[in-house]
Coordinates of C-alpha atoms in Angstrom, one line a residue:
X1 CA -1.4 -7.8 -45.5
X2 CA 2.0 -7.8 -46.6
X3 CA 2.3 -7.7 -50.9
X4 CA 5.5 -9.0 -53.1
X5 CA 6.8 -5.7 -55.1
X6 CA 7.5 -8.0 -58.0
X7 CA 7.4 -12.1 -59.0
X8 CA 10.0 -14.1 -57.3
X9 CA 11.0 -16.2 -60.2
X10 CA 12.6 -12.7 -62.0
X11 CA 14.9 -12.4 -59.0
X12 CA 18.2 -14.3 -57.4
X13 CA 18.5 -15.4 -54.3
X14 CA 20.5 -12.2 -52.0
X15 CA 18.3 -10.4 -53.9
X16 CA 15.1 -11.5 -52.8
X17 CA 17.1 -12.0 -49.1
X18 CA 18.0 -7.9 -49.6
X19 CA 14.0 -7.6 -50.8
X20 CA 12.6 -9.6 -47.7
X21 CA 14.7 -7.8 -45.0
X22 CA 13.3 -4.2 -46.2
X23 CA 9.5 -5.6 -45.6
X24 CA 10.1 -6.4 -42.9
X25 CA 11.7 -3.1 -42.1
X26 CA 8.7 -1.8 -43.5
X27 CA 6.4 -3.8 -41.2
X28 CA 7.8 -2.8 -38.4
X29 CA 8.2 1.3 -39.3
X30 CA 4.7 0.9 -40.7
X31 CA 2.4 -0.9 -38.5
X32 CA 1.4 -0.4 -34.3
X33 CA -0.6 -3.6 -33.4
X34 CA 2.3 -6.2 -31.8
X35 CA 0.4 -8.9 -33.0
X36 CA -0.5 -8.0 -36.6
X37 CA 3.3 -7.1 -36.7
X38 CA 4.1 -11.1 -36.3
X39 CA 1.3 -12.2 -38.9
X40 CA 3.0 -9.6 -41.3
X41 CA 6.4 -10.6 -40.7
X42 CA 5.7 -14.3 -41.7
X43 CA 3.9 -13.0 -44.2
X44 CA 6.8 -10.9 -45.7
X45 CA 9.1 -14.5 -45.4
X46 CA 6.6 -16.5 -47.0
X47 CA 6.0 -13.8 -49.8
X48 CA 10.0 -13.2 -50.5
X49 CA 11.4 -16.1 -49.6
X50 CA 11.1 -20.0 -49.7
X51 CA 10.0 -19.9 -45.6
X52 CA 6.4 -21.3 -45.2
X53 CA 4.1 -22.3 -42.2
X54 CA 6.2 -20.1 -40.0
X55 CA 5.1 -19.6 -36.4
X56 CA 6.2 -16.6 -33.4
X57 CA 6.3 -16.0 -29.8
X58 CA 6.9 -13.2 -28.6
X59 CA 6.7 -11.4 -25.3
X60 CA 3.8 -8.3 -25.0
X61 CA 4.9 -5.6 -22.9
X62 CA 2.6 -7.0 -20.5
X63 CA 4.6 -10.1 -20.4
X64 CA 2.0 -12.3 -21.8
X65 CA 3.4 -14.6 -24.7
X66 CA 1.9 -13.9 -28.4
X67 CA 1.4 -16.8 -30.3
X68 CA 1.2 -16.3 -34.3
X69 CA 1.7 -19.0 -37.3
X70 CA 1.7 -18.1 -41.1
X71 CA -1.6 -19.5 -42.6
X72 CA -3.8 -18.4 -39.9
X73 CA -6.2 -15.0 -39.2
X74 CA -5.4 -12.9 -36.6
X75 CA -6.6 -14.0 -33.4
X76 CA -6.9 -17.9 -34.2
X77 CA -4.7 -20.2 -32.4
X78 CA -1.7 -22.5 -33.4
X79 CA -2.8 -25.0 -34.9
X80 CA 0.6 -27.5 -36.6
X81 CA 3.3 -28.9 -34.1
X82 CA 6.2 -28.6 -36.9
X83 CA 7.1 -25.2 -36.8
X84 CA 5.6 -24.5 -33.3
X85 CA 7.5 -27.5 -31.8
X86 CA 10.6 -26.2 -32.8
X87 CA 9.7 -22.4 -31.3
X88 CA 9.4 -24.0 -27.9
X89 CA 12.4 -26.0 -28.3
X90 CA 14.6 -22.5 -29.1
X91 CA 12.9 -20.4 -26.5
X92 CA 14.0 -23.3 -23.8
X93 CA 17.4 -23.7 -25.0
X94 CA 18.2 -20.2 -25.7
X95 CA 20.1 -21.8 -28.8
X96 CA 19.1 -22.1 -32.6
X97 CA 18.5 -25.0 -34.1
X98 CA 17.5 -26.6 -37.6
X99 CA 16.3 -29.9 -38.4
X100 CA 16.8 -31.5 -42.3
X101 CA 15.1 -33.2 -44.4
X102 CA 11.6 -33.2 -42.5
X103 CA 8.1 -33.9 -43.9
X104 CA 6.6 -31.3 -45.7
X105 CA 4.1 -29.2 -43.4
X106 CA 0.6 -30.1 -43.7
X107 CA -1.2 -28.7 -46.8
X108 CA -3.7 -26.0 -45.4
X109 CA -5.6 -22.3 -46.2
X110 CA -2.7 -19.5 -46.3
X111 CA -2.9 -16.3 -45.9
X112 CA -0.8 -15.6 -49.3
X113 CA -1.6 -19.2 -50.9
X114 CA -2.9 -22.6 -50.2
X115 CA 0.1 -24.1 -52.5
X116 CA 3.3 -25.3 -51.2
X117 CA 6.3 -24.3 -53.6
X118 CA 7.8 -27.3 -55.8
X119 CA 10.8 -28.3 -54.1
X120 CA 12.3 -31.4 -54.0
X121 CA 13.2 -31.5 -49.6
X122 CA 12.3 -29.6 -46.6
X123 CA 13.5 -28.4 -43.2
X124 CA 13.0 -26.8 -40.3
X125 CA 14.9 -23.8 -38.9
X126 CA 14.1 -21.9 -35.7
X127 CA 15.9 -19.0 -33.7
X128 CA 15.3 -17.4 -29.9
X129 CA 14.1 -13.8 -29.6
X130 CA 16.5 -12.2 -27.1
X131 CA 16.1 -9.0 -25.0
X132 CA 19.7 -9.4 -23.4
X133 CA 20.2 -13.0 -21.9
X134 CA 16.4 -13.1 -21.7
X135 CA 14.8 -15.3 -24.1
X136 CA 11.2 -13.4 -24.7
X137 CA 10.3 -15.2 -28.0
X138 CA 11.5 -17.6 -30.7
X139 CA 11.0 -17.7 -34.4
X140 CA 10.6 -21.0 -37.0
X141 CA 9.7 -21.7 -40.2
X142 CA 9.4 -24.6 -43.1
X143 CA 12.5 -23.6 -45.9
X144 CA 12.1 -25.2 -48.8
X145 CA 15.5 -26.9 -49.3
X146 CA 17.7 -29.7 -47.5
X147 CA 21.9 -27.8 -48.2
X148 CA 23.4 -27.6 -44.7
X149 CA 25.5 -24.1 -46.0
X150 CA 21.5 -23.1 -47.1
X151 CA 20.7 -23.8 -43.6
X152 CA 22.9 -21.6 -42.0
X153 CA 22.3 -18.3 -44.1
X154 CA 18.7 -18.9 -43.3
X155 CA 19.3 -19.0 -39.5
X156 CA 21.5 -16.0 -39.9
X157 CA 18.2 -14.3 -41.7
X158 CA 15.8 -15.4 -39.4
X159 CA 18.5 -14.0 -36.9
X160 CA 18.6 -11.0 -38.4
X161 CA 14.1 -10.9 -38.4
X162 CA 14.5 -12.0 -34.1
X163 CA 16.9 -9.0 -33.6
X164 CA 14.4 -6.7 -34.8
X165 CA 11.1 -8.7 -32.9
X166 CA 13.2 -7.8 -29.7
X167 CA 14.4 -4.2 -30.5
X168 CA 10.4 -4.0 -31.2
X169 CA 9.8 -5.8 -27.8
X170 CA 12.1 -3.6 -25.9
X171 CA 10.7 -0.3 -26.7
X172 CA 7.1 -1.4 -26.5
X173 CA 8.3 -2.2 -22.6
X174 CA 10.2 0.4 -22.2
X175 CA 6.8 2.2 -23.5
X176 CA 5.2 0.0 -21.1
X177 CA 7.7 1.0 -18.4
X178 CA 7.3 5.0 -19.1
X179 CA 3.4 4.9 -18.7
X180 CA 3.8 3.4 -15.7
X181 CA 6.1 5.7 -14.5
X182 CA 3.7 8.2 -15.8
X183 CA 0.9 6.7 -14.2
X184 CA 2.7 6.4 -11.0
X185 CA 3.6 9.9 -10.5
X186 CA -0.2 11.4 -11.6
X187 CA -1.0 8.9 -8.9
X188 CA 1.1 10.5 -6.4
X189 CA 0.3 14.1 -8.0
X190 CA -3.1 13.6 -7.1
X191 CA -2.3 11.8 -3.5
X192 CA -0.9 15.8 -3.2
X193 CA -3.4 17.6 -4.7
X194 CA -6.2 15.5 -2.5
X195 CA -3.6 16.3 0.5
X196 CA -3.6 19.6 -0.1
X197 CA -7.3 19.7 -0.5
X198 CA -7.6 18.7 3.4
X199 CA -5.9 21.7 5.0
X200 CA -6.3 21.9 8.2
X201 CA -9.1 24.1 8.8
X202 CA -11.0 22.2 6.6
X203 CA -11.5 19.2 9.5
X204 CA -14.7 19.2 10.3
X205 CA -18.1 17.2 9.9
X206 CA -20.4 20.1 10.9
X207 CA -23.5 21.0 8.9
X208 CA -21.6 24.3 8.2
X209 CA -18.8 23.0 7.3
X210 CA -20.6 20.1 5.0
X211 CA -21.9 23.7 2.9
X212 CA -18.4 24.6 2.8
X213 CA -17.1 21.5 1.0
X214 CA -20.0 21.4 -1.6
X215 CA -19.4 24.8 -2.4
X216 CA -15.6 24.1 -3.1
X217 CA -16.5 21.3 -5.6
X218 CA -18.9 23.0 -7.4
X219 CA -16.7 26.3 -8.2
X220 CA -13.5 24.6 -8.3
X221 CA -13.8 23.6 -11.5
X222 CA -15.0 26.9 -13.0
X223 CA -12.9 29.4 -14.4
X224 CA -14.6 33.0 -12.4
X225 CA -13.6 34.5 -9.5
X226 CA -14.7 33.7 -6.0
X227 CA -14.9 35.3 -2.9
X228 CA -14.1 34.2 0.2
X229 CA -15.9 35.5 3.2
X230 CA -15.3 35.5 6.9
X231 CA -13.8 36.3 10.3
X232 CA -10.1 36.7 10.3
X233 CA -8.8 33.1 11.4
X234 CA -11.2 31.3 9.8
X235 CA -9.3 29.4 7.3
X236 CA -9.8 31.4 3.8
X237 CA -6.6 31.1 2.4
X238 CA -6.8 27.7 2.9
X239 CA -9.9 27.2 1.3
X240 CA -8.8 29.5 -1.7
X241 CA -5.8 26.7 -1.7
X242 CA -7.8 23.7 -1.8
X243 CA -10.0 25.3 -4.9
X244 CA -6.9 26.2 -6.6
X245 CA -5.6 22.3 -6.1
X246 CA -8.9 21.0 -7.1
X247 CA -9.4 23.0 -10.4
X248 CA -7.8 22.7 -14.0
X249 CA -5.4 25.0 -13.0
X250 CA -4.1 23.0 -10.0
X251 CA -0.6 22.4 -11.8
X252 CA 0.1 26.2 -11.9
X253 CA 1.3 27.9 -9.5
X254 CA -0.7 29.5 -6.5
X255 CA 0.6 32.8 -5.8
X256 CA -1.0 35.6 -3.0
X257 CA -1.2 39.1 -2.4
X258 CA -1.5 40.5 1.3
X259 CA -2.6 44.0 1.4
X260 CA -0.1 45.4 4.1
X261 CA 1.5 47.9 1.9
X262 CA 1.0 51.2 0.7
X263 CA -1.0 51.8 -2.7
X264 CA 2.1 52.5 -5.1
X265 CA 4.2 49.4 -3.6
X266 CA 0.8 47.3 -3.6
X267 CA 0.1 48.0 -7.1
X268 CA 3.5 47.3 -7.9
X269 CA 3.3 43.4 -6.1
X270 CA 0.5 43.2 -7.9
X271 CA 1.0 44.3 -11.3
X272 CA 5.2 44.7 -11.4
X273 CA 7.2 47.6 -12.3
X274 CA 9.5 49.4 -14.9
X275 CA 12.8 50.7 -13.8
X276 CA 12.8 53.8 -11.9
X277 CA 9.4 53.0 -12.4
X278 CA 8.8 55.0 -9.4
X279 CA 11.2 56.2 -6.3
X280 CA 13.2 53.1 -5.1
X281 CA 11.8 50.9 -7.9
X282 CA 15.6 49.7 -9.1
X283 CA 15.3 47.3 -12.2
X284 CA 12.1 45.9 -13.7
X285 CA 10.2 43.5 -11.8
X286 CA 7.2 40.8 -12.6
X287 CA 4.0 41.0 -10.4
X288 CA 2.0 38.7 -8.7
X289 CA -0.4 38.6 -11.4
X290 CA 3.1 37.5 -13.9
X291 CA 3.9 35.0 -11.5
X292 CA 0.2 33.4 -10.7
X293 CA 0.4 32.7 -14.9
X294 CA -1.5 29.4 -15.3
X295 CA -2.5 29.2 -11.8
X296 CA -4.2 30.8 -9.1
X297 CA -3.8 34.7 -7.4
X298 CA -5.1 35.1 -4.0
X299 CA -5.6 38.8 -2.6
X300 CA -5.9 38.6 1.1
X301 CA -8.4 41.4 2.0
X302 CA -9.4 43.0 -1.2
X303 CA -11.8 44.9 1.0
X304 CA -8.8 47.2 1.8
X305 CA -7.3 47.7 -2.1
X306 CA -7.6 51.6 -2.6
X307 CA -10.3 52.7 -5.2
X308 CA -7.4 53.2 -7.7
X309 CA -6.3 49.7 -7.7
X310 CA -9.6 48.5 -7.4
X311 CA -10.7 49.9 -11.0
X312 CA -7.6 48.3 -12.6
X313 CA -8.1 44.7 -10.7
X314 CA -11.5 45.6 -12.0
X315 CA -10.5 46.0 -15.8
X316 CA -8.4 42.8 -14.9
X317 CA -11.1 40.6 -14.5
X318 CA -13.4 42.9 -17.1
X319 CA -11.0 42.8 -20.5
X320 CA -7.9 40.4 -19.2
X321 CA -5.4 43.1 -19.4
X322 CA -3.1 45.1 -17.3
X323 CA 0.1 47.2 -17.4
X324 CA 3.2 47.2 -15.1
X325 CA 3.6 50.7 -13.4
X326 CA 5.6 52.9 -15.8
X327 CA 4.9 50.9 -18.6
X328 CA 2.5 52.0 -21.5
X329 CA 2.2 48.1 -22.6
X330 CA -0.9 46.2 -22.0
X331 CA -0.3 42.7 -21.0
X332 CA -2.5 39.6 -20.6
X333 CA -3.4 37.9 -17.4
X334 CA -3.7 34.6 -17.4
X335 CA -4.7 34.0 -13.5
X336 CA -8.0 33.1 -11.5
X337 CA -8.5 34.9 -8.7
X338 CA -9.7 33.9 -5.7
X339 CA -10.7 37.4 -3.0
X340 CA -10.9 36.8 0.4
X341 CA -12.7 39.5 2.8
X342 CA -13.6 39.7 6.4
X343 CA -15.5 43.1 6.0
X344 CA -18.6 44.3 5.0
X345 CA -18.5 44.9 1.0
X346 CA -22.3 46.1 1.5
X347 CA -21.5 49.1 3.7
X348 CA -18.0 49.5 1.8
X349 CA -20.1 50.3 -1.6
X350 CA -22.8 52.3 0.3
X351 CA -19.9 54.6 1.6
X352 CA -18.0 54.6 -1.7
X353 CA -15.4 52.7 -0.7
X354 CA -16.0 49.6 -2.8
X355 CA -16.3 49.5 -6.2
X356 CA -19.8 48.6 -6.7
X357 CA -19.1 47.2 -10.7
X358 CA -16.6 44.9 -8.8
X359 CA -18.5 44.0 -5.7
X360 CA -21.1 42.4 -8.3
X361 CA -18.4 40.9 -10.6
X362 CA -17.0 39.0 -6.9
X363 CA -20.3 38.9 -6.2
X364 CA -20.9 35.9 -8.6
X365 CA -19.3 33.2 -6.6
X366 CA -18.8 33.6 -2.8
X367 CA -18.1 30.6 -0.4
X368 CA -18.9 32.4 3.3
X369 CA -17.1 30.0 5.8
X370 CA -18.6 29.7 9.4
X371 CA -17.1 30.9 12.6
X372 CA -15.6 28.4 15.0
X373 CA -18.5 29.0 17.7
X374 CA -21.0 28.3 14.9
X375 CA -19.8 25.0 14.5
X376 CA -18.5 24.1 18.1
X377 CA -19.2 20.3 16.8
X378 CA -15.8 20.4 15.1
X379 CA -13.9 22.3 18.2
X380 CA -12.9 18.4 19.5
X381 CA -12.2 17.3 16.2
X382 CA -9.9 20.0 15.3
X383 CA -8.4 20.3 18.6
X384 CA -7.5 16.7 17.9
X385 CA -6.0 17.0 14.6
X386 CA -3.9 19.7 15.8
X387 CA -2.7 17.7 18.4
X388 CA -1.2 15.1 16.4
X389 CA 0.4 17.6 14.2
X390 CA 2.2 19.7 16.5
X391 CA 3.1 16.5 18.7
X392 CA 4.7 14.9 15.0
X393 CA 6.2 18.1 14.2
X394 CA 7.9 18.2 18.1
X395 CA 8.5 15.2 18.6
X396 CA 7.0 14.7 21.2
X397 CA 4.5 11.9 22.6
X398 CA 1.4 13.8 24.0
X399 CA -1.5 11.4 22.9
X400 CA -4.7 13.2 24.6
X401 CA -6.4 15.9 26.0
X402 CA -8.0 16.0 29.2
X403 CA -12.3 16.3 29.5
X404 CA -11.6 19.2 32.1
X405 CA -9.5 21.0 29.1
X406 CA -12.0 19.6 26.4
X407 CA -14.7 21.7 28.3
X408 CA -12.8 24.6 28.0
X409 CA -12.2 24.4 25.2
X410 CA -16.1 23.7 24.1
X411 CA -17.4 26.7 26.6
X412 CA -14.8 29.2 25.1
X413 CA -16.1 31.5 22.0
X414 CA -12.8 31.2 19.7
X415 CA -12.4 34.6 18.4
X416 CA -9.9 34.3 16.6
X417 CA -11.8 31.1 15.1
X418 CA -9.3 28.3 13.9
X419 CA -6.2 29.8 13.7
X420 CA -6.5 30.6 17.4
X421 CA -7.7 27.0 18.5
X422 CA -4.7 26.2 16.6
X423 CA -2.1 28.5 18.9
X424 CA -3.7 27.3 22.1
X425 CA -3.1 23.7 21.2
X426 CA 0.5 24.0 19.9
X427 CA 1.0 25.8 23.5
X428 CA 0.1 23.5 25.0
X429 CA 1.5 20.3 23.3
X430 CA 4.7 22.8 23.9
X431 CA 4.1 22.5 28.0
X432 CA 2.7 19.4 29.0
X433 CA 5.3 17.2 30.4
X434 CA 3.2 13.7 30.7
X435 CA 1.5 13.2 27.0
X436 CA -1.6 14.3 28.2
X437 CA -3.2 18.8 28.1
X438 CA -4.3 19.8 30.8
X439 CA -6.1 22.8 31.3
X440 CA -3.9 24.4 32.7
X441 CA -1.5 24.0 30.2
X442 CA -3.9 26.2 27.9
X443 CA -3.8 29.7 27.2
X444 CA -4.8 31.9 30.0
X445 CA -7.4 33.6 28.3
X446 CA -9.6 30.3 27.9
X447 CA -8.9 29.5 31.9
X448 CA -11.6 30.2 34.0
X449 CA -12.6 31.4 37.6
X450 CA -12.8 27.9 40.4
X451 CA -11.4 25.4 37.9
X452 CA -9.5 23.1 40.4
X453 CA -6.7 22.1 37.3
X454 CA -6.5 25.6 36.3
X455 CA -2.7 25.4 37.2
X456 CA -0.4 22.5 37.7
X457 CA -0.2 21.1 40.7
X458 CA 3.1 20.8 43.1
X459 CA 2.4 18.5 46.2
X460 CA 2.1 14.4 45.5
X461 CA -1.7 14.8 47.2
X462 CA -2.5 17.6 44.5
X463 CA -1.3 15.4 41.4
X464 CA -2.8 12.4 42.3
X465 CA -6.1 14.1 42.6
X466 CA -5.6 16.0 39.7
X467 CA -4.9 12.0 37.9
X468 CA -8.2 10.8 39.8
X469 CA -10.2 13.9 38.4
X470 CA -8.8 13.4 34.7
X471 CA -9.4 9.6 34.7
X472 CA -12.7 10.5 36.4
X473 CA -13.8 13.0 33.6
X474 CA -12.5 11.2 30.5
X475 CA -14.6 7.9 32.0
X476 CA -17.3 10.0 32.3
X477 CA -16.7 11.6 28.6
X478 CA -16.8 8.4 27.0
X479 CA -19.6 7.1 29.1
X480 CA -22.1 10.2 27.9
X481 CA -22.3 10.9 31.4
X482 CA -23.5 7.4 32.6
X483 CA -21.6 7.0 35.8
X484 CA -22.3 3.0 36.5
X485 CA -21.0 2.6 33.3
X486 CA -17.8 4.7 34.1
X487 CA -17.4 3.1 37.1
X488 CA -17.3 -0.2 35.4
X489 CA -14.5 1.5 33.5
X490 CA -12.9 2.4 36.1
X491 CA -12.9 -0.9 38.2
X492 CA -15.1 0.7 41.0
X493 CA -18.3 0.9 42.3
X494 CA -20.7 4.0 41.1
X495 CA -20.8 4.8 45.0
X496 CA -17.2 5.5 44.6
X497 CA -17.1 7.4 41.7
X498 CA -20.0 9.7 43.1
X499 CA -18.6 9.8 46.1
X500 CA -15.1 11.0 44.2
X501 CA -16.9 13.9 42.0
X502 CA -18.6 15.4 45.1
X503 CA -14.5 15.7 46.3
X504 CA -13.5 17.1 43.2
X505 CA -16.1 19.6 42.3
X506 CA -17.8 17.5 39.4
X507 CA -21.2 18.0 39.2
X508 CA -22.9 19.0 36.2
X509 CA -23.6 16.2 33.8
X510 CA -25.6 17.0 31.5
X511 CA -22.9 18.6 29.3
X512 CA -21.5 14.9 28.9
X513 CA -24.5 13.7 27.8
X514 CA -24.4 16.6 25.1
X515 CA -21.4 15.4 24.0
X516 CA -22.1 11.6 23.8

């Protein structure tokens, strides 16, 4: 609550006009709450000046209208029509106005005092609050005198008190309007982080896979290490990519290390280099462990780092230090790492190939992901979701795959696991020409001996057989192997489609009703 720095009756008139402008100033440099600003402000007119029962409206950054009137505690509503009537009369003209010689306002509780001052007429002066040529607000009050020159200079001050309500009401939207903006973008910076915490081998609703996905919320947000195990293909540096995006680190970057090099020029990816720092090295260089700084370093197959460069990745993890080849300097590394491996650390430490110390230190936290054939639930799925990536990123409109080519691709082992499944289906989006794989637009290693589709056919008779054995099998797909009820499908009678599979060399059905 606003208090006089001295008695009003010791001072003149622009003195006590100079005296109420700075409290005000001082309300609003001193005080957050919008709405206990207003109270204070009429406080500060009342206190200084002859203004009394004086009521606001002003626009919240929300666009909601606050309602205030000298006299009453915050919160508690309006509650005389004087000085409020003439606040809605401003705010829907736009214009100031002032009315003389009114009756005095009604005697009630004030904040400051319950006395009116002793003067011998009173009027009423109100201004707008603009933002522009938007009227957000309006200001009025009771002044205690009747002069039409008074009048005037006490619009111009209330003028003066409404500039500063808006400049107040424009940066508490433009506030508005920045954490909105702000809000907006961690929006869409977490649409990418979830995004990239789907990649693609990570499609999949297998029992395996569900293991997979626990494990990566559990250790994402943890600070360790964690290794990554499995076949090659299987999808680890994707997984190390959606742990990275789903820890506390996820803004830093995510840097990796493949070990295809030779042990000097590995160590210096990984740790940088002085000049001449050895032969070829040119100028000084930052490693990968520099550039993963706030983020995330993933090294590819740290089953193959030499011994050497084991034990100082080792006093990495250990102490939280390193040095850049030819440099005596010890410098801090502030990375997580994320190992992946598809060999077997166990044998590698029997044979002394493996640090044992930091076999255990990985040891700690390891996510083993599942080979394609132990999850063949997830073959369609993916083989699907590839599909409609590689037919976005071409262009073109393929919208299916065939059952003959959807059981090969369920009776074939997937070797190279996901990343292979991947190939074969961004082959054959490549060679179909009618939206729809075929077998035999798969990869020759997954066609097999007898398949009747196994290449494309050439002669009118071929193709239409080859449509009537697609429709037939997809019909048969969706129908779990029910053939009345694919022949419903299908517009013809079971007969028909029996007589039809006999032709075309389908027989066994019990690997529909597997799928369905």
């Amino acid at each position: 609550m606003y208090q006089p720095n001295q008695p009003v009756v010791h001072r003149g008139r622009r003195e006590r006009e100079v005296t109420a402008l700075h409290g005000v100033a001082q309300v609003f440099s001193t005080r957050w709450g919008q709405r206990q600003i207003l109270f204070d402000v009429l406080d500060v007119l009342e206190a200084e000046l002859d203004f009394v029962r004086g009521a606001i409206v002003v626009k919240d950054a929300q666009g909601q209208d606050l309602v205030v009137e000298a006299g009453l505690a915050p919160g508690a509503g309006p509650s005389s029509a004087g000085a409020m009537g003439l606040v809605e009369q401003v705010m829907r003209t736009g214009e100031p106005a002032a009315e003389p010689e009114v009756a005095p306002p009604a005697r009630r509780p004030g904040r400051l005092s319950a006395e009116l001052p002793m003067v011998e007429a009173w009027s009423l002066v109100g201004v707008p609050v603009l933002m522009g040529t938007e009227v957000i607000g309006g200001l009025a009050a009771y002044v205690g005198h009747a002069r039409p020159d008074r009048l005037e200079t006490d619009r111009k001050l209330l003028a003066v008190v409404a500039a500063l309500l808006s400049a107040d009401a424009r940066a508490r939207r433009m506030g508005r309007a920045r954490e909105q903006a702000l809000e907006a973008e961690n929006l869409r910076l977490r649409g990418v982080l979830e995004e990239r915490f789907r990649p693609e081998n990570l499609v999949g609703h297998s029992h395996a896979m569900q293991a997979v996905y626990q494990a990566i919320r559990q250790l994402a947000p943890l600070e360790g290490p964690v290794l990554l195990r499995g076949e090659a293909g299987v999808g680890k540096s994707l997984v190390a990519s959606a742990i990275h995006y789903a820890s506390p680190r996820s803004r830093g970057p995510m840097v990796r290390l493949d070990d295809a090099l030779g042990e000097v020029l590995l160590e210096a990816e990984l740790f940088g280099h002085e000049a001449d720092a050895f032969r070829g090295a040119g100028e000084a260089r930052s490693g990968r462990l520099e550039q993963a700084a706030g983020g995330s370093l993933l090294i590819g197959e740290v089953g193959a780092l030499p011994l050497g460069t084991q034990r100082k990745l080792l006093r990495v993890l250990q102490e939280g230090q390193f040095e850049r080849l030819g440099s005596q300097q010890s410098a801090r590394a502030n990375v997580r790492l994320l190992a992946a491996t598809r060999m077997d650390l166990e044998a590698a430490v029997e044979k002394g190939e493996f640090l044992a110390d930091l076999y255990h230190r990985l040891g700690r936290a390891v996510i083993v992901l599942p080979p394609l054939r132990a999850r063949s639930e997830d073959v369609v799925l993916l083989a699907n979701h590839f599909l409609d990536k590689h037919a976005r990123r071409t262009g073109k409109a393929v919208h299916r795959i065939s059952a003959a080519a959807v059981g090969m691709l369920l009776s074939y082992p997937w070797p190279g696991n996901v990343r292979e499944l991947e190939g074969a289906i961004e082959r054959a989006v490549l060679h179909t020409g009618d939206g729809v794989i075929h077998a035999y637009n798969l990869p020759a290693t997954l066609q097999g001996p007898g398949l009747p589709d196994a290449t494309p056919a050439s002669s009118l008779r071929a193709r239409v057989q080859l449509l009537e054995k697609d429709m037939i099998l997809d019909a048969l797909q969706r129908a779990a192997g029910n053939v009345s009820a694919a022949a419903r499908e299908l517009g013809i009678t079971g007969r028909m489609v029996r007589y039809k599979m006999r032709n075309l060399g389908i027989e066994d059905l019990r690997a529909f009703r597997r799928q369905g």
